[in-house]
CSV table of C-alpha atoms and ligand atoms in Angstrom, one decimal:
chain,number,residue,atom,x,y,z
A,1,UNK,CA,0.0,0.0,0.0
A,2,UNK,CA,1.6,3.3,-1.1
A,3,UNK,CA,-1.0,5.8,-0.1
A,4,UNK,CA,1.0,8.4,-1.9
A,5,UNK,CA,-0.2,11.5,-3.8
A,6,UNK,CA,2.4,13.5,-5.8
A,7,UNK,CA,1.5,16.7,-7.6
A,8,UNK,CA,3.9,17.2,-10.6
A,9,UNK,CA,4.6,19.9,-13.2
A,10,UNK,CA,5.0,18.7,-16.8
A,11,UNK,CA,6.6,21.9,-17.9
A,12,UNK,CA,5.1,24.2,-20.6
A,13,UNK,CA,5.2,21.7,-23.5
A,14,UNK,CA,8.3,19.9,-24.7
A,15,UNK,CA,9.0,16.6,-23.0
A,16,UNK,CA,12.7,17.6,-22.5
A,17,UNK,CA,11.4,20.5,-20.4
A,18,UNK,CA,9.9,18.0,-18.0
A,19,UNK,CA,12.4,17.1,-15.2
A,20,UNK,CA,13.9,13.6,-14.9
A,21,UNK,CA,12.4,13.5,-11.4
A,22,UNK,CA,8.9,14.0,-12.8
A,23,UNK,CA,9.4,11.5,-15.6
A,24,UNK,CA,10.5,8.8,-13.1
A,25,UNK,CA,7.5,9.5,-10.9
A,26,UNK,CA,5.1,9.2,-13.8
A,27,UNK,CA,6.6,5.8,-14.8
A,28,UNK,CA,6.0,4.4,-11.3
A,29,UNK,CA,2.5,5.7,-10.8
A,30,UNK,CA,-0.6,3.5,-10.5
A,31,UNK,CA,-3.0,6.4,-11.3
A,32,UNK,CA,-2.7,9.6,-13.2
A,33,UNK,CA,-5.2,12.4,-12.5
A,34,UNK,CA,-5.6,15.6,-14.5
A,35,UNK,CA,-7.1,17.9,-17.1
A,36,UNK,CA,-7.4,15.8,-20.2
A,37,UNK,CA,-5.0,17.7,-22.5
A,38,UNK,CA,-2.3,17.6,-19.8
A,39,UNK,CA,-2.8,13.8,-19.4
A,40,UNK,CA,-2.4,13.5,-23.2
A,41,UNK,CA,1.1,14.9,-22.9
A,42,UNK,CA,2.2,12.0,-20.6
A,43,UNK,CA,4.0,9.4,-22.7
A,44,UNK,CA,2.1,6.2,-23.4
A,45,UNK,CA,5.0,4.2,-21.9
A,46,UNK,CA,3.4,5.2,-18.5
A,47,UNK,CA,1.2,2.2,-17.8
A,48,UNK,CA,-0.9,3.9,-15.0
A,49,UNK,CA,-4.7,4.2,-15.1
A,50,UNK,CA,-5.7,7.7,-16.4
A,51,UNK,CA,-8.4,9.7,-14.9
A,52,UNK,CA,-9.1,12.7,-17.1
A,53,UNK,CA,-11.3,15.6,-16.0
A,54,UNK,CA,-12.5,18.9,-17.2
A,55,UNK,CA,-10.5,22.0,-16.5
A,56,UNK,CA,-13.0,23.7,-14.1
A,57,UNK,CA,-13.4,20.9,-11.6
A,58,UNK,CA,-10.2,21.3,-9.6
A,59,UNK,CA,-11.7,20.6,-6.1
A,60,UNK,CA,-13.4,17.4,-7.4
A,61,UNK,CA,-10.3,16.3,-9.2
A,62,UNK,CA,-8.2,16.8,-6.0
A,63,UNK,CA,-10.8,14.9,-3.9
A,64,UNK,CA,-10.8,12.0,-6.4
A,65,UNK,CA,-7.0,11.9,-6.3
A,66,UNK,CA,-6.9,12.0,-2.5
A,67,UNK,CA,-9.4,9.1,-2.4
A,68,UNK,CA,-7.4,7.0,-4.9
A,69,UNK,CA,-4.3,7.5,-2.8
A,70,UNK,CA,-6.2,6.7,0.5
A,71,UNK,CA,-7.2,3.4,-1.2
A,72,UNK,CA,-3.4,2.5,-1.5
A,73,UNK,CA,-2.5,4.0,-4.9
A,74,UNK,CA,0.6,5.7,-6.0
A,75,UNK,CA,-1.3,8.7,-7.5
A,76,UNK,CA,0.2,11.4,-9.6
A,77,UNK,CA,-1.8,14.6,-10.3
A,78,UNK,CA,-0.4,16.4,-13.4
A,79,UNK,CA,-0.3,20.1,-14.0
A,80,UNK,CA,1.1,22.1,-16.9
A,81,UNK,CA,4.2,24.2,-16.1
A,82,UNK,CA,4.8,24.3,-12.3
A,83,UNK,CA,2.1,22.7,-10.1
A,84,UNK,CA,2.4,25.4,-7.5
A,85,UNK,CA,1.7,28.3,-10.0
A,86,UNK,CA,-2.1,28.7,-10.5
A,87,UNK,CA,-2.4,24.9,-10.6
A,88,UNK,CA,-3.2,21.7,-8.7
A,89,UNK,CA,-0.8,21.8,-5.7
A,90,UNK,CA,-2.8,24.4,-3.9
A,91,UNK,CA,-6.1,22.8,-5.0
A,92,UNK,CA,-5.1,19.6,-3.3
A,93,UNK,CA,-4.0,21.4,-0.1
A,94,UNK,CA,-7.1,23.5,-0.1
A,95,UNK,CA,-9.3,20.4,-0.3
A,96,UNK,CA,-7.4,18.8,2.5
A,97,UNK,CA,-7.7,22.0,4.6
A,98,UNK,CA,-11.5,21.8,4.3
A,99,UNK,CA,-11.5,18.2,5.9
A,100,UNK,CA,-8.6,18.1,8.3
A,101,UNK,CA,-9.5,14.7,9.7
A,102,UNK,CA,-9.7,13.0,6.3
A,103,UNK,CA,-6.9,11.5,4.2
A,104,UNK,CA,-4.5,11.5,7.3
A,105,UNK,CA,-2.6,8.5,5.9
A,106,UNK,CA,-1.9,10.1,2.5
A,107,UNK,CA,1.7,11.2,2.0
A,108,UNK,CA,1.6,14.3,-0.2
A,109,UNK,CA,4.5,15.8,-2.1
A,110,UNK,CA,5.0,18.3,-4.9
A,111,UNK,CA,7.6,18.2,-7.7
A,112,UNK,CA,8.4,21.4,-9.6
A,113,UNK,CA,8.2,22.2,-13.3
A,114,UNK,CA,9.2,25.0,-15.5
A,115,UNK,CA,6.5,27.6,-15.4
A,116,UNK,CA,5.3,29.5,-18.5
A,117,UNK,CA,6.9,32.8,-17.5
A,118,UNK,CA,10.3,31.3,-17.2
A,119,UNK,CA,9.9,29.4,-20.5
A,120,UNK,CA,8.9,32.6,-22.4
A,121,UNK,CA,11.6,34.7,-20.6
A,122,UNK,CA,14.3,32.2,-21.8
A,123,UNK,CA,13.2,32.6,-25.4
A,124,UNK,CA,14.0,36.3,-25.5
A,125,UNK,CA,16.8,36.6,-23.0
A,126,UNK,CA,16.3,37.7,-19.4
A,127,UNK,CA,13.3,40.0,-18.9
A,128,UNK,CA,12.7,38.5,-15.5
A,129,UNK,CA,16.3,39.3,-14.5
A,130,UNK,CA,15.2,41.7,-11.7
A,131,UNK,CA,12.2,41.9,-9.3
A,132,UNK,CA,9.1,40.6,-11.0
A,133,UNK,CA,5.6,39.3,-10.1
A,134,UNK,CA,3.1,37.0,-11.7
A,135,UNK,CA,-0.6,37.8,-11.8
A,136,UNK,CA,-3.5,35.7,-13.2
A,137,UNK,CA,-6.2,37.7,-14.9
A,138,UNK,CA,-8.7,35.0,-14.4
A,139,UNK,CA,-11.6,36.1,-12.3
A,140,UNK,CA,-13.1,32.6,-12.1
A,141,UNK,CA,-11.7,32.1,-8.6
A,142,UNK,CA,-11.0,35.7,-7.4
A,143,UNK,CA,-12.9,39.0,-7.8
A,144,UNK,CA,-11.8,41.3,-10.6
A,145,UNK,CA,-11.5,44.2,-8.1
A,146,UNK,CA,-8.6,42.4,-6.4
A,147,UNK,CA,-6.9,41.9,-9.8
A,148,UNK,CA,-7.2,45.6,-10.5
A,149,UNK,CA,-5.7,46.5,-7.2
A,150,UNK,CA,-2.8,44.1,-7.7
A,151,UNK,CA,-2.1,45.4,-11.2
A,152,UNK,CA,-2.1,48.9,-10.0
A,153,UNK,CA,0.3,48.1,-7.1
A,154,UNK,CA,2.7,46.0,-9.2
A,155,UNK,CA,2.8,48.6,-11.9
A,156,UNK,CA,3.3,51.5,-9.6
A,157,UNK,CA,6.1,49.6,-7.7
A,158,UNK,CA,7.8,49.1,-11.1
A,159,UNK,CA,7.8,45.2,-11.1
A,160,UNK,CA,8.2,43.3,-14.3
A,161,UNK,CA,4.7,41.7,-14.6
A,162,UNK,CA,4.0,38.3,-16.1
A,163,UNK,CA,0.2,37.9,-16.9
A,164,UNK,CA,-1.2,34.4,-16.8
A,165,UNK,CA,-4.7,33.5,-18.1
A,166,UNK,CA,-4.6,36.9,-19.9
A,167,UNK,CA,-7.6,37.0,-22.2
A,168,UNK,CA,-10.6,34.6,-22.4
A,169,UNK,CA,-13.3,34.8,-25.0
A,170,UNK,CA,-15.9,35.5,-22.2
A,171,UNK,CA,-14.1,38.6,-21.0
A,172,UNK,CA,-11.8,40.1,-23.7
A,173,UNK,CA,-12.4,43.7,-22.3
A,174,UNK,CA,-10.7,42.7,-19.1
A,175,UNK,CA,-7.4,42.4,-20.8
A,176,UNK,CA,-7.8,45.9,-22.3
A,177,UNK,CA,-8.7,47.2,-18.8
A,178,UNK,CA,-5.7,45.5,-17.3
A,179,UNK,CA,-3.3,47.1,-19.9
A,180,UNK,CA,-5.0,50.4,-19.2
A,181,UNK,CA,-4.2,50.2,-15.5
A,182,UNK,CA,-0.6,49.3,-16.2
A,183,UNK,CA,-0.3,52.1,-18.7
A,184,UNK,CA,-1.1,54.7,-16.0
A,185,UNK,CA,2.4,53.9,-14.6
A,186,UNK,CA,4.5,52.8,-17.7
A,187,UNK,CA,5.6,54.5,-20.9
A,188,UNK,CA,4.0,53.3,-24.2
A,189,UNK,CA,7.5,52.3,-25.3
A,190,UNK,CA,7.8,49.8,-22.4
A,191,UNK,CA,8.8,46.4,-23.8
A,192,UNK,CA,6.2,43.6,-23.9
A,193,UNK,CA,6.9,40.0,-24.8
A,194,UNK,CA,4.0,37.8,-26.0
A,195,UNK,CA,4.5,34.1,-26.0
A,196,UNK,CA,1.8,31.6,-27.4
A,197,UNK,CA,2.2,27.9,-26.9
A,198,UNK,CA,5.7,28.3,-25.7
A,199,UNK,CA,7.7,25.1,-25.9
A,200,UNK,CA,5.2,23.4,-28.2
A,201,UNK,CA,5.1,22.9,-32.0
A,202,UNK,CA,2.8,25.9,-32.6
A,203,UNK,CA,5.1,28.3,-30.5
A,204,UNK,CA,5.1,32.0,-31.4
A,205,UNK,CA,7.0,34.7,-29.6
A,206,UNK,CA,6.7,38.4,-30.3
A,207,UNK,CA,8.5,41.4,-28.9
A,208,UNK,CA,6.4,44.5,-28.9
A,209,UNK,CA,5.7,47.4,-26.6
A,210,UNK,CA,2.8,48.6,-24.5
A,211,UNK,CA,1.6,51.2,-27.0
A,212,UNK,CA,1.5,48.8,-29.9
A,213,UNK,CA,0.3,45.6,-28.2
A,214,UNK,CA,-2.2,43.8,-30.5
A,215,UNK,CA,-4.9,42.7,-28.0
A,216,UNK,CA,-6.5,40.4,-30.6
A,217,UNK,CA,-3.5,38.2,-30.6
A,218,UNK,CA,-3.8,37.4,-26.9
A,219,UNK,CA,-5.7,34.3,-25.7
A,220,UNK,CA,-5.6,31.7,-22.9
A,221,UNK,CA,-2.7,29.9,-24.6
A,222,UNK,CA,-0.6,33.1,-24.3
A,223,UNK,CA,1.5,34.5,-21.6
A,224,UNK,CA,2.4,38.2,-21.6
A,225,UNK,CA,5.5,39.7,-19.9
A,226,UNK,CA,5.4,43.5,-19.4
A,227,UNK,CA,8.8,45.1,-18.7
A,228,UNK,CA,9.6,47.5,-16.0
A,229,UNK,CA,10.9,51.0,-16.6
A,230,UNK,CA,14.5,49.6,-16.9
A,231,UNK,CA,13.7,46.6,-19.2
A,232,UNK,CA,15.7,47.0,-22.4
A,233,UNK,CA,15.5,45.5,-26.0
A,234,UNK,CA,18.9,45.3,-27.7
A,235,UNK,CA,19.1,46.2,-31.3
A,236,UNK,CA,20.1,42.7,-32.6
A,237,UNK,CA,18.7,40.8,-35.4
A,238,UNK,CA,17.1,37.9,-33.4
A,239,UNK,CA,17.5,35.6,-30.4
A,240,UNK,CA,18.2,36.8,-26.9
A,241,UNK,CA,17.7,40.5,-26.9
A,242,UNK,CA,15.4,41.6,-24.0
A,243,UNK,CA,16.7,41.9,-20.5
A,244,UNK,CA,16.0,43.7,-17.2
A,245,UNK,CA,19.3,44.7,-15.7
A,246,UNK,CA,20.2,43.8,-12.1
A,247,UNK,CA,22.0,47.1,-11.6
A,248,UNK,CA,20.7,50.6,-11.7
A,249,UNK,CA,23.7,52.1,-13.5
A,250,UNK,CA,23.0,53.1,-17.2
A,251,UNK,CA,24.7,50.3,-19.3
A,252,UNK,CA,25.0,52.6,-22.4
A,253,UNK,CA,28.3,54.3,-23.0
A,254,UNK,CA,28.3,58.0,-22.0
A,255,UNK,CA,27.7,60.3,-25.0
A,256,UNK,CA,30.8,62.1,-26.4
B,301,SAH,N1,0.8,26.0,-13.9
B,301,SAH,C1,1.0,26.7,-15.2
B,301,SAH,C2,0.0,27.9,-15.3
B,301,SAH,C3,-1.4,27.5,-15.3
B,301,SAH,S1,-2.4,28.9,-15.6
B,301,SAH,C4,2.4,27.1,-15.3
B,301,SAH,O1,3.2,27.0,-14.3
B,301,SAH,O2,2.8,27.5,-16.4
B,301,SAH,C5,-2.7,28.7,-17.4
B,301,SAH,C6,-2.0,29.9,-18.1
B,301,SAH,O3,-0.6,29.6,-18.1
B,301,SAH,C7,-2.4,30.1,-19.5
B,301,SAH,O4,-3.6,30.8,-19.7
B,301,SAH,C8,-1.2,30.8,-20.0
B,301,SAH,O5,-1.3,32.2,-19.7
B,301,SAH,C9,-0.1,30.2,-19.3
B,301,SAH,N2,0.7,29.1,-20.0
B,301,SAH,C10,0.8,27.9,-19.6
B,301,SAH,N3,1.5,27.2,-20.5
B,301,SAH,C11,1.9,28.0,-21.5
B,301,SAH,C12,2.6,27.9,-22.7
B,301,SAH,N4,3.2,26.8,-23.0
B,301,SAH,N5,2.7,29.0,-23.5
B,301,SAH,C13,2.2,30.2,-23.1
B,301,SAH,N6,1.4,30.3,-22.0
B,301,SAH,C14,1.3,29.3,-21.2
C-alpha cells in the first residue's frame, strides 16, 4: 500500500522540459489524474490508469486523487508548467484543509516544473532578471477588483509583470482594462513580450511594446510579460535581446 499523492509539473510543453524526477514518478504511478489535454502529454509508456477531467473541476479532481491515494494508490496529479503556479498543488491542499481529519494517511508531495513565465523569458533573454511578479487575470476564482488593485500596485512599484490567463473569449475587455491600469504607470515604449504555446510545436514569440500591443493576438494559450521602466531591448537581429538589468547604472556608454 503506497497511499501516496504527488503533484507534478510537466513543464510548458516539450518533453525535455519535464524534469527527470517527474518522468520517473510518472513511470512508477498507479493512477494519473488531471485535465485531459495535460494527461495526453504524458508518454504512453506510463502504464498507470488515467483519470481525465474537465478544467474547471479542480476541487473534485483533488478529492478524487486523494481518495485513490487513500485506497493505497501511488497517485500522480499532473499540472502544466509548475504545479504550484495557478495549478493543482494548492487545489489539493485547499481540499485537505476543508476536511482536516480525512486523508491523514496520505503522504503528499510536490515536484516542480518550468513555469510558462520562465519558458517565455528564456526565449527572448532575461526579462525577469530583476524583481518581477506573476498575476493571473482569471476572475473565475478571485474577484476582478482584487486583480485591478494588484495590477495597479505592481505597476506603480515598477515590477516586471507576467500575466497568466490573460484574455478569455468570455471577458476580452478585461485584458484591455488591465493594460489600461498598467499604462497609468508605464511609458508606451515599455517592452512587452507575448508568447503563445511556448515550448510546443505551434510556438510563437513576439517582442512589442505597451503602446503597440495587439490585444486580438492574446488568448488563454498566451503569456504576456510587461517590462519594468528599466527593461531593455537590444538592437540585434534575433534571439536573446530583452533583459532587465540587475544594476541601476545606465549600461549605455556615455555620450561624447
Ligand atoms: N501551472 C501553469 C500555469 C497554469 S495557468 C504554469 O506554471 O505555467 C494557465 C495559463 O498559463 C495560460 O492561460 C497561459 O497564460 C499560461 N501558459 C501555460 N503554458 C503556457 C505555454 N506553453 N505558453 C504560453 N502560456 C502558457
